[in-house]
PDB file of N, CA and C in Angstrom:
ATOM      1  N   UNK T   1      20.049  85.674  -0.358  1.00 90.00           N
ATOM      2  CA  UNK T   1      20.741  86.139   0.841  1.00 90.00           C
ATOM      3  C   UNK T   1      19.756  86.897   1.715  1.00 90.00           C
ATOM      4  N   UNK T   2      20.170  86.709   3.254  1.00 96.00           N
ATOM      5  CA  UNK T   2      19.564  87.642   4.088  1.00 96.00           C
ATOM      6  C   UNK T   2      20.074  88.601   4.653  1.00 96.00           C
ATOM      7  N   UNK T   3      19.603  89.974   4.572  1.00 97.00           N
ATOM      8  CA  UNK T   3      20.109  91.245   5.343  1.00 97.00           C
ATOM      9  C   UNK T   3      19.499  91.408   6.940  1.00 97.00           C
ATOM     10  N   UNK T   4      20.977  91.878   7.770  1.00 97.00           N
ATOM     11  CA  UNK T   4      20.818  92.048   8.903  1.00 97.00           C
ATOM     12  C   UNK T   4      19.809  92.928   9.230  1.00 97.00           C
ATOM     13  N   UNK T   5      19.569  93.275  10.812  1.00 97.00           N
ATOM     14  CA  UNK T   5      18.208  94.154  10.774  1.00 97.00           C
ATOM     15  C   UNK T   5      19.153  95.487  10.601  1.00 97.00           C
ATOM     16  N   UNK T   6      20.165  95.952  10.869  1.00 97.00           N
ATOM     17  CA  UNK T   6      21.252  96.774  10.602  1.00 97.00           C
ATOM     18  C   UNK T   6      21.104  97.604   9.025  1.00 97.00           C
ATOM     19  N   UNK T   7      20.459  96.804   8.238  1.00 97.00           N
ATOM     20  CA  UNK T   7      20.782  97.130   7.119  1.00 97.00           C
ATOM     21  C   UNK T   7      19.561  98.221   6.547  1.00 97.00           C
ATOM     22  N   UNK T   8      19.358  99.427   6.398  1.00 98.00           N
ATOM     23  CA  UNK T   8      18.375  99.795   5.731  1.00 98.00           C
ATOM     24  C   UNK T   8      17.771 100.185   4.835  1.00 98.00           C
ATOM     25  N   UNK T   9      16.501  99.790   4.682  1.00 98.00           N
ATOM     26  CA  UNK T   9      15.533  99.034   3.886  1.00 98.00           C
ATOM     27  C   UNK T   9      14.857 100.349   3.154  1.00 98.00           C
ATOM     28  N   UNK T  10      14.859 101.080   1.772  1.00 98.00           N
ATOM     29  CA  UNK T  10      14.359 101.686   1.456  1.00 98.00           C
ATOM     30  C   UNK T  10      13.007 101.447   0.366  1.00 98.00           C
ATOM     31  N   UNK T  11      11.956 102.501   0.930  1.00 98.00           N
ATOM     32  CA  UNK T  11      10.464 102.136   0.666  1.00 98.00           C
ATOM     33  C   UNK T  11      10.923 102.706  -1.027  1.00 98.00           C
ATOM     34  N   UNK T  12       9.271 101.811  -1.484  1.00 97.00           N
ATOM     35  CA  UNK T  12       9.207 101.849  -3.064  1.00 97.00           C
ATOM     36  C   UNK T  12       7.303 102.265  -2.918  1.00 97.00           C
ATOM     37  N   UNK T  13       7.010 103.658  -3.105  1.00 98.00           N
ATOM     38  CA  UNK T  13       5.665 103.850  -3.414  1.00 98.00           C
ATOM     39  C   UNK T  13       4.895 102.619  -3.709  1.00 98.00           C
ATOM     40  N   UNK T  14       3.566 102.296  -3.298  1.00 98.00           N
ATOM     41  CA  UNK T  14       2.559 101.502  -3.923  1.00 98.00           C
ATOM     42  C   UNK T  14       3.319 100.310  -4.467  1.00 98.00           C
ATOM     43  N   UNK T  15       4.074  99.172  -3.909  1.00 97.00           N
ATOM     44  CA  UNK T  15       4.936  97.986  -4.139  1.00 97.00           C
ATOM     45  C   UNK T  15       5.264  97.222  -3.082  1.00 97.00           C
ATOM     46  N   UNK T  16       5.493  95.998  -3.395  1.00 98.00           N
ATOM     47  CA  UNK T  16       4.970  95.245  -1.852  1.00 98.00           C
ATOM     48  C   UNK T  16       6.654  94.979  -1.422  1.00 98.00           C
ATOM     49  N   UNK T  17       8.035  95.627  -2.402  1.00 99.00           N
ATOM     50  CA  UNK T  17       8.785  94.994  -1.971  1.00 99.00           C
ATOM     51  C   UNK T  17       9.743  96.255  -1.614  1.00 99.00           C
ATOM     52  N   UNK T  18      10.958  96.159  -0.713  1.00 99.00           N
ATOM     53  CA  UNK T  18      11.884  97.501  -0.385  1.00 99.00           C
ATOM     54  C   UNK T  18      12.918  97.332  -1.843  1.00 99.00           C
ATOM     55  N   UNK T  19      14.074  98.127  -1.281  1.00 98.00           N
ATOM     56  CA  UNK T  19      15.295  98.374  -2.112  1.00 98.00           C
ATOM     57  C   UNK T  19      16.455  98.685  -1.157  1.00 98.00           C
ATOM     58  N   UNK T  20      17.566  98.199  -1.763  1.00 98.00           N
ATOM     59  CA  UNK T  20      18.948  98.504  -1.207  1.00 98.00           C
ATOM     60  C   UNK T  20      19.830  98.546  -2.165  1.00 98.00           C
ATOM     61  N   UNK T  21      21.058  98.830  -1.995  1.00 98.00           N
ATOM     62  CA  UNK T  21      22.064  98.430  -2.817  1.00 98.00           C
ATOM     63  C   UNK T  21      22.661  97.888  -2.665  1.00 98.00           C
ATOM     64  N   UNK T  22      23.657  96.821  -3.175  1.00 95.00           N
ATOM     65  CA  UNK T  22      24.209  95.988  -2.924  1.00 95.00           C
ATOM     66  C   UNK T  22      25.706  96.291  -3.925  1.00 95.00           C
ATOM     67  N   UNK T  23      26.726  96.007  -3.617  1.00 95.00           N
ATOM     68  CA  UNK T  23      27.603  95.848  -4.780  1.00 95.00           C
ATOM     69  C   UNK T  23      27.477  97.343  -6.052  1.00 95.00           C
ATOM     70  N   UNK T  24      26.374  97.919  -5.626  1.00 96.00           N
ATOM     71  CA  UNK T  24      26.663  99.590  -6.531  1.00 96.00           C
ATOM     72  C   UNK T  24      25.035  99.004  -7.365  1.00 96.00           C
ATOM     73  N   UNK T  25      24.738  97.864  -6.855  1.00 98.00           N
ATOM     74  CA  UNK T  25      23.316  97.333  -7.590  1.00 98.00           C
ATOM     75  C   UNK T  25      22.548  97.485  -7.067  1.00 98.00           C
ATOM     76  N   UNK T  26      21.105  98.257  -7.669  1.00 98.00           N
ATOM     77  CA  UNK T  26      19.817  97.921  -6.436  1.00 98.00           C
ATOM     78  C   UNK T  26      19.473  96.296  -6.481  1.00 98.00           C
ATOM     79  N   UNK T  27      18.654  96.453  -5.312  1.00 98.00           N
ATOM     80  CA  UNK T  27      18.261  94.944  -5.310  1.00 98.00           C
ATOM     81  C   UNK T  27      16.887  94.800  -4.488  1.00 98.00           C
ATOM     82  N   UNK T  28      16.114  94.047  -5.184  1.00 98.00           N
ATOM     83  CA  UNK T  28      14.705  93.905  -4.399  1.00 98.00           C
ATOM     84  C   UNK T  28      14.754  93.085  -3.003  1.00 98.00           C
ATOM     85  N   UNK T  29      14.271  93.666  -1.915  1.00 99.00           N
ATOM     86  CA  UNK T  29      14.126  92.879  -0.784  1.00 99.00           C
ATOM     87  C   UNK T  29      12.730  92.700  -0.434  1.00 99.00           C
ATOM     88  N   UNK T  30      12.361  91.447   0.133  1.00 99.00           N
ATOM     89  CA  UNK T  30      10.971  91.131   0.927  1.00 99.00           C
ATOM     90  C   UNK T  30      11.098  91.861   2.460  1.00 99.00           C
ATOM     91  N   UNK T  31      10.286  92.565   2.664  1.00 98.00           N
ATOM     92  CA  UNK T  31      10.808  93.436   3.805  1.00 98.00           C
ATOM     93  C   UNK T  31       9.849  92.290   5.505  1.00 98.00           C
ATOM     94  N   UNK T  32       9.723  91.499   5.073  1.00 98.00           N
ATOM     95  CA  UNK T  32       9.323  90.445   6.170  1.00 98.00           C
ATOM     96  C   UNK T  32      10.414  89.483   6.647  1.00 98.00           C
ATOM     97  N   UNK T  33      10.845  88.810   5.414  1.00 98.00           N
ATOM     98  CA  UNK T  33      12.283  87.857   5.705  1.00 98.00           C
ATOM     99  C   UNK T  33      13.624  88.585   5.310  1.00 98.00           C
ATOM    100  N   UNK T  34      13.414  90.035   4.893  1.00 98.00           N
ATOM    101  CA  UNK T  34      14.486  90.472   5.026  1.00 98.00           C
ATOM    102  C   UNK T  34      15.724  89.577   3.766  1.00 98.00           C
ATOM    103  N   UNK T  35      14.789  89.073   2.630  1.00 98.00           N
ATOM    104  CA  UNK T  35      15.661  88.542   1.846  1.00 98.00           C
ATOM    105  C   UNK T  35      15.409  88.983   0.362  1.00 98.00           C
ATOM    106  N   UNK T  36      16.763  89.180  -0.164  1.00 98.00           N
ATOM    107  CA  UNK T  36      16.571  89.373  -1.692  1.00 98.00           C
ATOM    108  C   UNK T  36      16.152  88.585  -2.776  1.00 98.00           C
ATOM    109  N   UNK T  37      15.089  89.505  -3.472  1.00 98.00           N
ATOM    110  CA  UNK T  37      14.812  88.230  -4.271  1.00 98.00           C
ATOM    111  C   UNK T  37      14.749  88.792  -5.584  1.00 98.00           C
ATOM    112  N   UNK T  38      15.617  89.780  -6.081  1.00 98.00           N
ATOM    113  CA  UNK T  38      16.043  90.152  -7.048  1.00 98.00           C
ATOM    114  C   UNK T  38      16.737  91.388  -7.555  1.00 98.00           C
ATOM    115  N   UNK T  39      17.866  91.014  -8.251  1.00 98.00           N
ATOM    116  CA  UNK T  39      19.291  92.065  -7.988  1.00 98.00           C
ATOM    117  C   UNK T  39      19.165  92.452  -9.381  1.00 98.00           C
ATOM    118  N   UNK T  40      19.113  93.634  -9.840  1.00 96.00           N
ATOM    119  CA  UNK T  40      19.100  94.313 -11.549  1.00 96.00           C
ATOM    120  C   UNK T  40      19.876  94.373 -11.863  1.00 96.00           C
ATOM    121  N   UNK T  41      20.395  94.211 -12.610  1.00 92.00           N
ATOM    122  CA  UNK T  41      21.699  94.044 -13.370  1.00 92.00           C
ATOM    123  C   UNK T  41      21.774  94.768 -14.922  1.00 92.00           C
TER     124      UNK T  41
END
């Protein structure tokens, strides 16, 4: 999935990817396409 630009994108020290939550889940975002590419569970 892709997040709106609305949505914001929280930094992760020294890591090439952001964080959000989703559903009460973090979830890894590519902060270029603005898409998740992995939800922890």
């Amino acid at each position: 999935a892709t997040l709106p630009d609305t949505v914001e994108l929280r930094e992760i020290p020294d890591y090439r990817y952001r964080y959000v939550y989703v559903n009460n889940q973090p979830a890894l975002v590519d902060p270029g396409t603005r898409r998740i590419v992995y939800v922890m569970r």
